[in-house]
Amino acid sequence: MTIFKIYKLITKIISPLFYIFFICRLLKNKEERGKYHERKGFSSNKKPEGELIWIHAASIGEALSSLPLIDKLKELSPKINIVITTGTKTSKEIIVKKKIDGLVHQYAPWDNEKFCKNFLNFWQPDLAIFLESEIWPNLLNETNKKNIPLCLINARITDSTFKKWMKFPQTIKYLLSFFSIIIAQDELSKVKLQKLGAKNIFVYGNLKNDSKKLLYDIEDLRKYDEFFEEKDLLVAASTHEGEEYEIVNKFKSLLIELPNLFLVIAPRHPDRRNDLVKIIRQTGFTDREFVLRSNNDDLDQNIKIFLLDSVGELGYFYKKSSAVILGGAFGSFGGHNPIEPALFDNAIFTGPNFYNFKDEYNQLSKVGGAKIIYDMDDLFVLKNKEKILSMAKNSKIFSENIGGTANKISVKLIGMLNENY
């Protein structure tokens, strides 16, 4: 029995346990109440008439990188309909807040043969697009069986993923054969994919380089304008567990020489707010010295830290700041997209483990827009305002002169859709 057949059998046998799994995740606030049926492939929405593209994006990062692609697809073909599937609550919030005509969100079906059939039988997409390294055997197999053209775009294969996949060469080669085309981020990913047996691979660059300025509702945030005009904002964005303590602790030290400095912490997963509150208290800040955005409290001069535990408002704080610490690279999370804060004219700081955005950080550092932090003491450069303003200017120029990937991919996909429809 092949590995794929064993996998199919296992996912079939454990299907009664999916509800328990859903409840456990619901209790941890990782699932949305009333959406279990979507995880089984059933829809909460009506299927629109006309051409339909299905985009599958796993989590926040993939959802964000899909946005410039969606914009371009709609620009090239305004009447086209798109259903996007993601697996997290935060990624759904990001998509829904865009309010794009003809765009519908649904939670991705779990990788069970029956659930995948439910999803595909309802939506019947004309084209299926998977982002980065989303390889779900049952979902891919059922899509292929229905003769729906499959595309893997913005494909990126890390060294660890490559090593894992090489342990099952025949299975991976079989699954990759389902893709009509694969569009890789870089030549290195292309070479790895070719070694895994993939064919028809193109290199168009990274979709995340086409990021646009993050949108936000100014009316909900206007009350903070006057307060932040008098502060030097430092934003710690997309932070992960294990990273915040050192950042907050160093911020406390910086306050001695930079009393006007103000820290905004925007964790990658806002539902970690309770953990963040504990960390802030552990570093010596009192409850009078920090607020949570979710509490909608007014700010006063005692406040030193603003915990941004919301979605869709980070752009406002990028606009108000001149320096941003990007998380994900102090731990082993691969880093996060520096283009988003750079577009708002910010000096960028991050840790050394930025392997998911190696080219972007290397180029940004080369032009003087970013600094790689190996020791938190390196943040004392914040005392040099002239240096920070120079870095911010360089990052802005860099961010405005990179991109074009979304347009190239969209033209390719629309061409495929027209051939198939």
XYZ file of N, CA and C in Angstrom, residues 213-395:
549
model
N 0.055 49.619 1.124
C -0.078 50.162 2.475
C -1.278 49.531 3.172
N -1.051 49.095 4.396
C -2.131 48.481 5.160
C -3.233 49.497 5.421
N -4.471 49.095 5.165
C -5.613 49.987 5.359
C -6.111 49.911 6.794
N -6.758 50.981 7.244
C -7.333 51.013 8.587
C -8.455 52.045 8.604
N -9.335 51.923 9.586
C -10.462 52.839 9.740
C -10.027 53.998 10.631
N -9.760 55.140 10.034
C -9.227 56.284 10.774
C -10.197 56.792 11.831
N -11.486 56.656 11.582
C -12.473 57.171 12.535
C -12.370 56.458 13.879
N -12.060 55.178 13.843
C -11.944 54.416 15.084
C -10.673 54.739 15.854
N -9.701 55.359 15.198
C -8.398 55.598 15.821
C -8.051 57.065 16.005
N -8.903 57.938 15.471
C -8.599 59.372 15.484
C -8.379 59.935 16.892
N -9.017 59.316 17.864
C -8.919 59.836 19.228
C -7.492 59.740 19.793
N -6.644 58.913 19.148
C -5.262 58.766 19.608
C -4.308 59.769 18.958
N -4.770 60.482 17.937
C -3.886 61.339 17.138
C -3.060 62.297 17.987
N -3.738 63.072 18.800
C -3.058 64.113 19.574
C -2.018 63.519 20.514
N -2.350 62.409 21.137
C -1.421 61.766 22.077
C -0.156 61.298 21.367
N -0.325 60.628 20.238
C 0.827 60.059 19.549
C 1.679 61.106 18.831
N 1.111 62.259 18.552
C 1.892 63.332 17.928
C 3.020 63.788 18.848
N 2.836 63.584 20.134
C 3.826 64.033 21.118
C 4.786 62.924 21.539
N 4.656 61.749 20.926
C 5.481 60.611 21.312
C 6.374 60.132 20.158
N 7.463 59.460 20.521
C 8.306 58.781 19.533
C 7.903 57.315 19.550
N 7.113 56.930 18.562
C 6.550 55.576 18.546
C 7.555 54.540 18.048
N 7.661 53.470 18.795
C 8.415 52.285 18.397
C 7.406 51.145 18.332
N 7.223 50.550 17.150
C 6.249 49.477 16.974
C 6.966 48.129 16.909
N 6.571 47.213 17.793
C 7.058 45.826 17.729
C 5.933 45.011 17.110
N 6.091 44.641 15.842
C 4.996 44.040 15.074
C 5.242 42.571 14.769
N 4.152 41.824 14.684
C 4.190 40.394 14.326
C 5.137 39.613 15.219
N 5.071 39.903 16.513
C 5.922 39.200 17.473
C 5.324 37.835 17.818
N 6.211 36.927 18.216
C 5.807 35.564 18.553
C 6.208 35.247 19.991
N 5.673 34.142 20.475
C 6.010 33.673 21.822
C 7.521 33.498 21.946
N 8.078 34.015 23.035
C 9.510 33.912 23.265
C 10.284 35.131 22.801
N 9.631 36.049 22.104
C 10.325 37.235 21.588
C 10.015 38.501 22.380
N 8.817 38.581 22.937
C 8.374 39.862 23.518
C 9.114 40.261 24.796
N 9.491 39.276 25.619
C 10.103 39.632 26.901
C 11.358 40.478 26.703
N 12.240 40.047 25.798
C 13.492 40.768 25.559
C 13.224 42.159 24.982
N 12.229 42.245 24.117
C 11.898 43.544 23.511
C 11.380 44.513 24.561
N 10.435 44.059 25.377
C 9.853 44.932 26.411
C 10.911 45.304 27.449
N 11.742 44.352 27.808
C 12.790 44.605 28.790
C 13.786 45.649 28.292
N 14.161 45.547 27.012
C 15.084 46.532 26.436
C 14.412 47.899 26.311
N 13.129 47.894 25.987
C 12.371 49.153 25.940
C 12.423 49.850 27.296
N 12.310 49.108 28.368
C 12.368 49.683 29.716
C 13.712 50.377 29.954
N 14.783 49.770 29.461
C 16.113 50.376 29.584
C 16.223 51.643 28.736
N 15.654 51.589 27.537
C 15.712 52.744 26.632
C 14.979 53.949 27.202
N 13.940 53.700 27.989
C 13.144 54.796 28.553
C 13.968 55.718 29.455
N 15.030 55.186 30.034
C 15.877 55.994 30.921
C 16.500 57.155 30.155
N 16.948 56.878 28.910
C 17.584 57.919 28.096
C 16.635 58.514 27.061
N 15.546 57.804 26.781
C 14.565 58.290 25.800
C 13.170 58.284 26.438
N 12.923 59.215 27.360
C 11.660 59.208 28.116
C 10.410 59.432 27.256
N 10.605 59.934 26.045
C 9.452 60.189 25.169
C 9.123 58.988 24.276
N 9.917 57.915 24.403
C 9.692 56.718 23.600
C 8.415 56.006 24.072
N 7.666 55.494 23.122
C 6.395 54.814 23.427
C 6.337 53.533 22.615
N 6.023 52.415 23.277
C 6.038 51.113 22.615
C 4.632 50.624 22.281
N 4.455 50.238 21.021
C 3.232 49.576 20.574
C 3.595 48.136 20.240
N 2.946 47.186 20.885
C 3.201 45.769 20.607
C 2.005 45.190 19.858
N 2.274 44.670 18.663
C 1.229 44.045 17.842
C 1.607 42.578 17.614
N 1.178 41.680 18.506
C 1.549 40.265 18.345
C 0.982 39.672 17.068
N 1.695 38.720 16.515
C 1.232 38.069 15.282
C -0.138 37.448 15.486
N -0.367 36.926 16.685
C -1.663 36.320 17.013
C -2.274 37.090 18.180
N -3.245 37.966 17.900
C -3.820 38.820 18.938
C -4.432 38.069 20.117
N -4.826 36.816 19.895
C -5.445 36.061 20.986
C -4.433 35.667 22.069
N -3.168 36.050 21.889
C -2.142 35.844 22.917
C -2.094 37.004 23.912
N -3.101 37.833 23.915
C -3.097 39.046 24.741
C -2.806 38.754 26.214
N -3.354 37.696 26.755
C -3.138 37.388 28.175
C -1.679 37.069 28.468
N -1.033 36.368 27.539
C 0.395 36.084 27.697
C 1.202 37.376 27.680
N 0.804 38.281 26.795
C 1.519 39.558 26.687
C 1.360 40.399 27.949
N 0.180 40.398 28.517
C -0.059 41.141 29.760
C 0.862 40.628 30.867
N 1.013 39.313 30.957
C 1.904 38.718 31.965
C 3.351 39.148 31.744
N 3.775 39.143 30.475
C 5.149 39.534 30.145
C 5.406 40.985 30.503
N 4.474 41.856 30.179
C 4.633 43.285 30.483
C 4.751 43.494 31.986
N 3.945 42.782 32.736
C 4.020 42.883 34.198
C 5.338 42.326 34.730
N 5.811 41.226 34.134
C 7.064 40.605 34.567
C 8.260 41.522 34.395
N 8.212 42.378 33.396
C 9.333 43.294 33.145
C 9.284 44.530 34.039
N 8.267 44.621 34.890
C 8.240 45.698 35.876
C 7.269 46.825 35.613
N 6.499 46.739 34.549
C 5.507 47.778 34.268
C 4.231 47.507 35.071
N 3.669 48.560 35.613
C 2.439 48.429 36.386
C 1.231 48.461 35.458
N 0.067 48.116 35.986
C -1.160 48.103 35.184
C -1.555 49.500 34.717
N -1.034 50.522 35.372
C -1.330 51.912 34.968
C -0.453 52.356 33.800
N 0.544 51.518 33.452
C 1.509 51.923 32.427
C 1.292 51.240 31.075
N 0.247 50.451 30.951
C -0.053 49.862 29.647
C -1.559 49.707 29.477
N -1.995 49.700 28.206
C -3.416 49.510 27.887
C -3.550 48.509 26.754
N -4.731 47.913 26.663
C -5.067 47.013 25.565
C -6.018 47.721 24.620
N -5.759 47.603 23.349
C -6.644 48.210 22.349
C -8.076 47.682 22.497
N -8.220 46.410 22.810
C -9.545 45.796 22.915
C -10.396 46.410 24.020
N -9.740 47.062 24.986
C -10.487 47.728 26.062
C -10.931 49.135 25.678
N -10.345 49.648 24.561
C -10.715 50.965 24.032
C -10.535 52.081 25.063
N -9.496 51.954 25.899
C -9.253 52.951 26.936
C -8.637 54.222 26.357
N -8.860 55.342 27.042
C -8.174 56.584 26.696
C -6.734 56.497 27.194
N -5.858 57.293 26.592
C -4.446 57.291 26.974
C -4.111 58.505 27.823
N -3.204 58.306 28.765
C -2.699 59.429 29.562
C -1.186 59.314 29.651
N -0.550 60.273 30.284
C 0.910 60.349 30.298
C 1.567 59.244 31.116
N 0.781 58.485 31.885
C 1.350 57.348 32.616
C 1.581 56.145 31.702
N 0.857 56.105 30.582
C 0.919 54.949 29.686
C 2.234 54.940 28.904
N 2.890 53.789 28.929
C 4.157 53.600 28.202
C 4.039 52.561 27.079
N 3.052 51.659 27.225
C 2.927 50.551 26.267
C 1.477 50.406 25.831
N 1.291 50.234 24.517
C -0.035 50.030 23.930
C -0.044 48.646 23.306
N -0.876 47.744 23.828
C -0.968 46.387 23.292
C -2.054 46.341 22.225
N -1.623 46.216 20.975
C -2.546 46.210 19.838
C -3.049 44.789 19.610
N -4.088 44.431 20.333
C -4.645 43.078 20.232
C -5.874 43.076 19.329
N -5.733 43.702 18.175
C -6.824 43.781 17.199
C -6.272 43.468 15.819
N -7.158 43.356 14.851
C -6.763 43.068 13.470
C -7.184 44.234 12.584
N -6.340 44.595 11.626
C -6.709 45.607 10.642
C -6.402 47.038 11.037
N -5.589 47.248 12.083
C -5.289 48.607 12.535
C -3.793 48.906 12.575
N -2.970 47.949 12.204
C -1.522 48.118 12.297
C -1.019 49.261 11.412
N -1.670 49.469 10.256
C -1.248 50.536 9.350
C -1.230 51.906 10.014
N -2.185 52.162 10.889
C -2.249 53.453 11.603
C -0.983 53.676 12.420
N -0.519 52.640 13.103
C 0.647 52.774 13.969
C 1.946 52.802 13.165
N 1.962 52.107 12.020
C 3.111 52.241 11.121
C 3.234 53.687 10.631
N 2.111 54.312 10.381
C 2.127 55.696 9.898
C 2.632 56.649 10.976
N 2.307 56.382 12.217
C 2.689 57.269 13.319
C 4.115 57.044 13.803
N 4.706 55.895 13.471
C 6.044 55.562 13.975
C 7.124 55.908 12.967
N 8.369 55.845 13.432
C 9.511 56.008 12.525
C 10.452 54.812 12.609
N 10.163 53.896 13.547
C 10.989 52.693 13.689
C 10.106 51.508 14.048
N 10.410 50.370 13.438
C 9.614 49.150 13.644
C 10.535 47.970 13.908
N 10.233 47.232 14.973
C 10.903 45.958 15.226
C 9.974 44.864 14.711
N 10.416 44.117 13.724
C 9.595 43.041 13.166
C 9.964 41.719 13.817
N 8.971 41.060 14.379
C 9.198 39.789 15.047
C 9.317 38.633 14.070
N 9.348 37.434 14.634
C 9.424 36.232 13.805
C 10.831 35.826 13.439
N 11.814 36.704 13.706
C 13.192 36.398 13.329
C 14.125 36.352 14.541
N 13.593 36.630 15.729
C 14.380 36.459 16.951
C 14.262 35.012 17.417
N 13.087 34.413 17.167
C 12.902 32.981 17.352
C 13.079 32.298 16.003
N 12.634 31.075 15.915
C 12.794 30.319 14.653
C 11.495 30.296 13.868
N 11.030 31.495 13.476
C 9.773 31.594 12.737
C 9.965 32.096 11.309
N 11.196 32.437 10.946
C 11.497 32.809 9.569
C 11.341 34.268 9.232
N 10.863 35.084 10.185
C 10.709 36.511 9.927
C 9.398 36.856 9.246
N 9.157 38.159 9.111
C 7.941 38.642 8.454
C 8.272 39.754 7.463
N 7.289 40.059 6.634
C 7.462 40.941 5.480
C 7.876 42.367 5.868
N 9.083 42.814 5.494
C 9.518 44.172 5.838
C 8.941 45.255 4.927
N 8.344 44.859 3.803
C 7.828 45.853 2.863
C 6.662 46.627 3.468
N 5.821 45.952 4.254
C 4.637 46.607 4.824
C 4.999 47.812 5.686
N 5.893 47.697 6.687
C 6.270 48.893 7.455
C 7.138 49.871 6.666
N 7.933 49.347 5.724
C 8.797 50.215 4.924
C 7.980 51.203 4.091
N 6.825 50.770 3.609
C 5.954 51.653 2.817
C 5.482 52.870 3.606
N 5.518 52.749 4.940
C 5.094 53.854 5.801
C 6.280 54.679 6.302
N 7.447 54.515 5.654
C 8.584 55.358 5.998
C 9.137 55.022 7.384
N 9.536 53.773 7.588
C 10.050 53.327 8.882
C 11.424 52.686 8.760
N 12.264 52.928 9.778
C 13.498 52.164 9.919
C 13.099 50.765 10.397
N 13.699 49.718 9.822
C 13.298 48.355 10.127
C 14.384 47.653 10.936
N 13.958 46.997 12.020
C 14.862 46.182 12.831
C 14.272 44.779 12.931
N 15.122 43.770 12.852
C 14.642 42.394 13.004
C 15.779 41.511 13.479
N 15.430 40.270 13.848
C 16.434 39.327 14.300
C 17.130 38.638 13.141
N 18.048 37.721 13.439
C 18.860 37.085 12.389
C 18.193 35.925 11.647
N 17.067 35.419 12.154
C 16.444 34.236 11.534
C 15.333 34.628 10.566
N 15.698 35.339 9.506
C 14.693 35.856 8.558
C 14.696 35.063 7.256
N 14.841 33.758 7.353
C 15.011 32.924 6.154
C 13.815 32.950 5.209
N 12.632 33.319 5.695
C 11.474 33.417 4.797
C 11.527 34.658 3.906
N 12.366 35.625 4.291
C 12.476 36.880 3.534
C 13.948 37.261 3.367
N 14.749 36.261 3.044
C 16.199 36.467 2.961
C 16.573 37.560 1.962
N 16.056 37.478 0.749
C 16.407 38.460 -0.278
C 15.984 39.871 0.115
N 14.757 39.993 0.651
C 14.233 41.312 1.002
C 15.085 41.978 2.089
N 15.411 41.228 3.139
C 16.195 41.819 4.224
C 17.634 42.099 3.803
N 18.209 41.206 3.009
C 19.576 41.439 2.546
C 19.654 42.705 1.695
N 18.681 42.879 0.793
C 18.665 44.073 -0.052
C 18.369 45.333 0.758
N 17.410 45.211 1.682
C 17.029 46.363 2.502
C 18.175 46.802 3.413
N 18.924 45.828 3.932
C 20.092 46.152 4.764
C 21.184 46.810 3.929
N 21.331 46.320 2.710
C 22.373 46.845 1.817
C 22.159 48.316 1.492
N 20.883 48.710 1.337
C 20.600 50.119 1.009
C 20.440 50.984 2.257
N 20.629 50.368 3.434
C 20.596 51.148 4.664
C 19.211 51.385 5.235
N 18.260 50.533 4.882
C 16.900 50.713 5.399
C 16.560 49.796 6.551
N 17.400 48.786 6.785
C 17.123 47.815 7.846
C 18.404 47.469 8.593
N 18.233 47.071 9.833
C 19.367 46.643 10.656
C 19.015 45.313 11.308
N 19.926 44.353 11.199
C 19.711 43.039 11.799
C 20.212 43.072 13.235
N 19.338 42.695 14.172
C 19.644 42.754 15.594
C 20.154 41.399 16.087
N 21.409 41.369 16.525
C 21.976 40.160 17.109
C 21.972 40.233 18.630
N 21.925 41.462 19.127
C 21.873 41.718 20.570
C 20.927 42.895 20.780
N 20.037 42.802 21.757
C 19.056 43.863 21.982
C 19.703 45.219 22.284
N 20.973 45.198 22.704
C 21.676 46.463 22.934
C 21.835 47.248 21.632
N 21.733 46.555 20.499
C 21.827 47.234 19.206
C 20.708 48.258 19.026
N 19.633 48.108 19.800
C 18.501 49.037 19.694
C 18.823 50.421 20.254
N 19.985 50.571 20.898
C 20.367 51.892 21.398
C 20.614 52.873 20.247
N 20.669 52.354 19.017
C 20.770 53.226 17.846
C 19.548 54.144 17.754
N 18.474 53.792 18.441
C 17.260 54.626 18.453
C 17.535 56.010 19.047
N 18.633 56.131 19.800
C 18.985 57.437 20.364
C 19.466 58.407 19.285
N 19.897 57.847 18.149
C 20.398 58.659 17.041
C 19.250 58.929 16.069
N 18.515 60.016 16.288
C 17.328 60.307 15.475
C 17.673 60.544 14.013
N 18.823 61.147 13.768
C 19.250 61.403 12.388
C 19.463 60.091 11.643
N 20.036 59.102 12.329
C 20.265 57.789 11.738
C 18.935 57.098 11.447
N 17.990 57.192 12.375
C 16.683 56.555 12.200
C 15.940 57.167 11.016
N 15.978 58.481 10.900
C 15.295 59.144 9.785
C 15.920 58.760 8.447
N 17.251 58.595 8.427
C 17.944 58.182 7.200
C 17.548 56.752 6.824
N 17.491 55.867 7.814
C 17.069 54.482 7.556
C 15.634 54.442 7.036
N 14.759 55.254 7.657
C 13.349 55.289 7.254
C 13.206 55.734 5.806
N 13.969 56.747 5.424
C 13.932 57.258 4.051
C 14.390 56.183 3.070
N 15.463 55.482 3.427
C 15.999 54.433 2.547
C 15.022 53.270 2.383
N 14.349 52.901 3.468
C 13.402 51.784 3.383
C 12.196 52.164 2.532
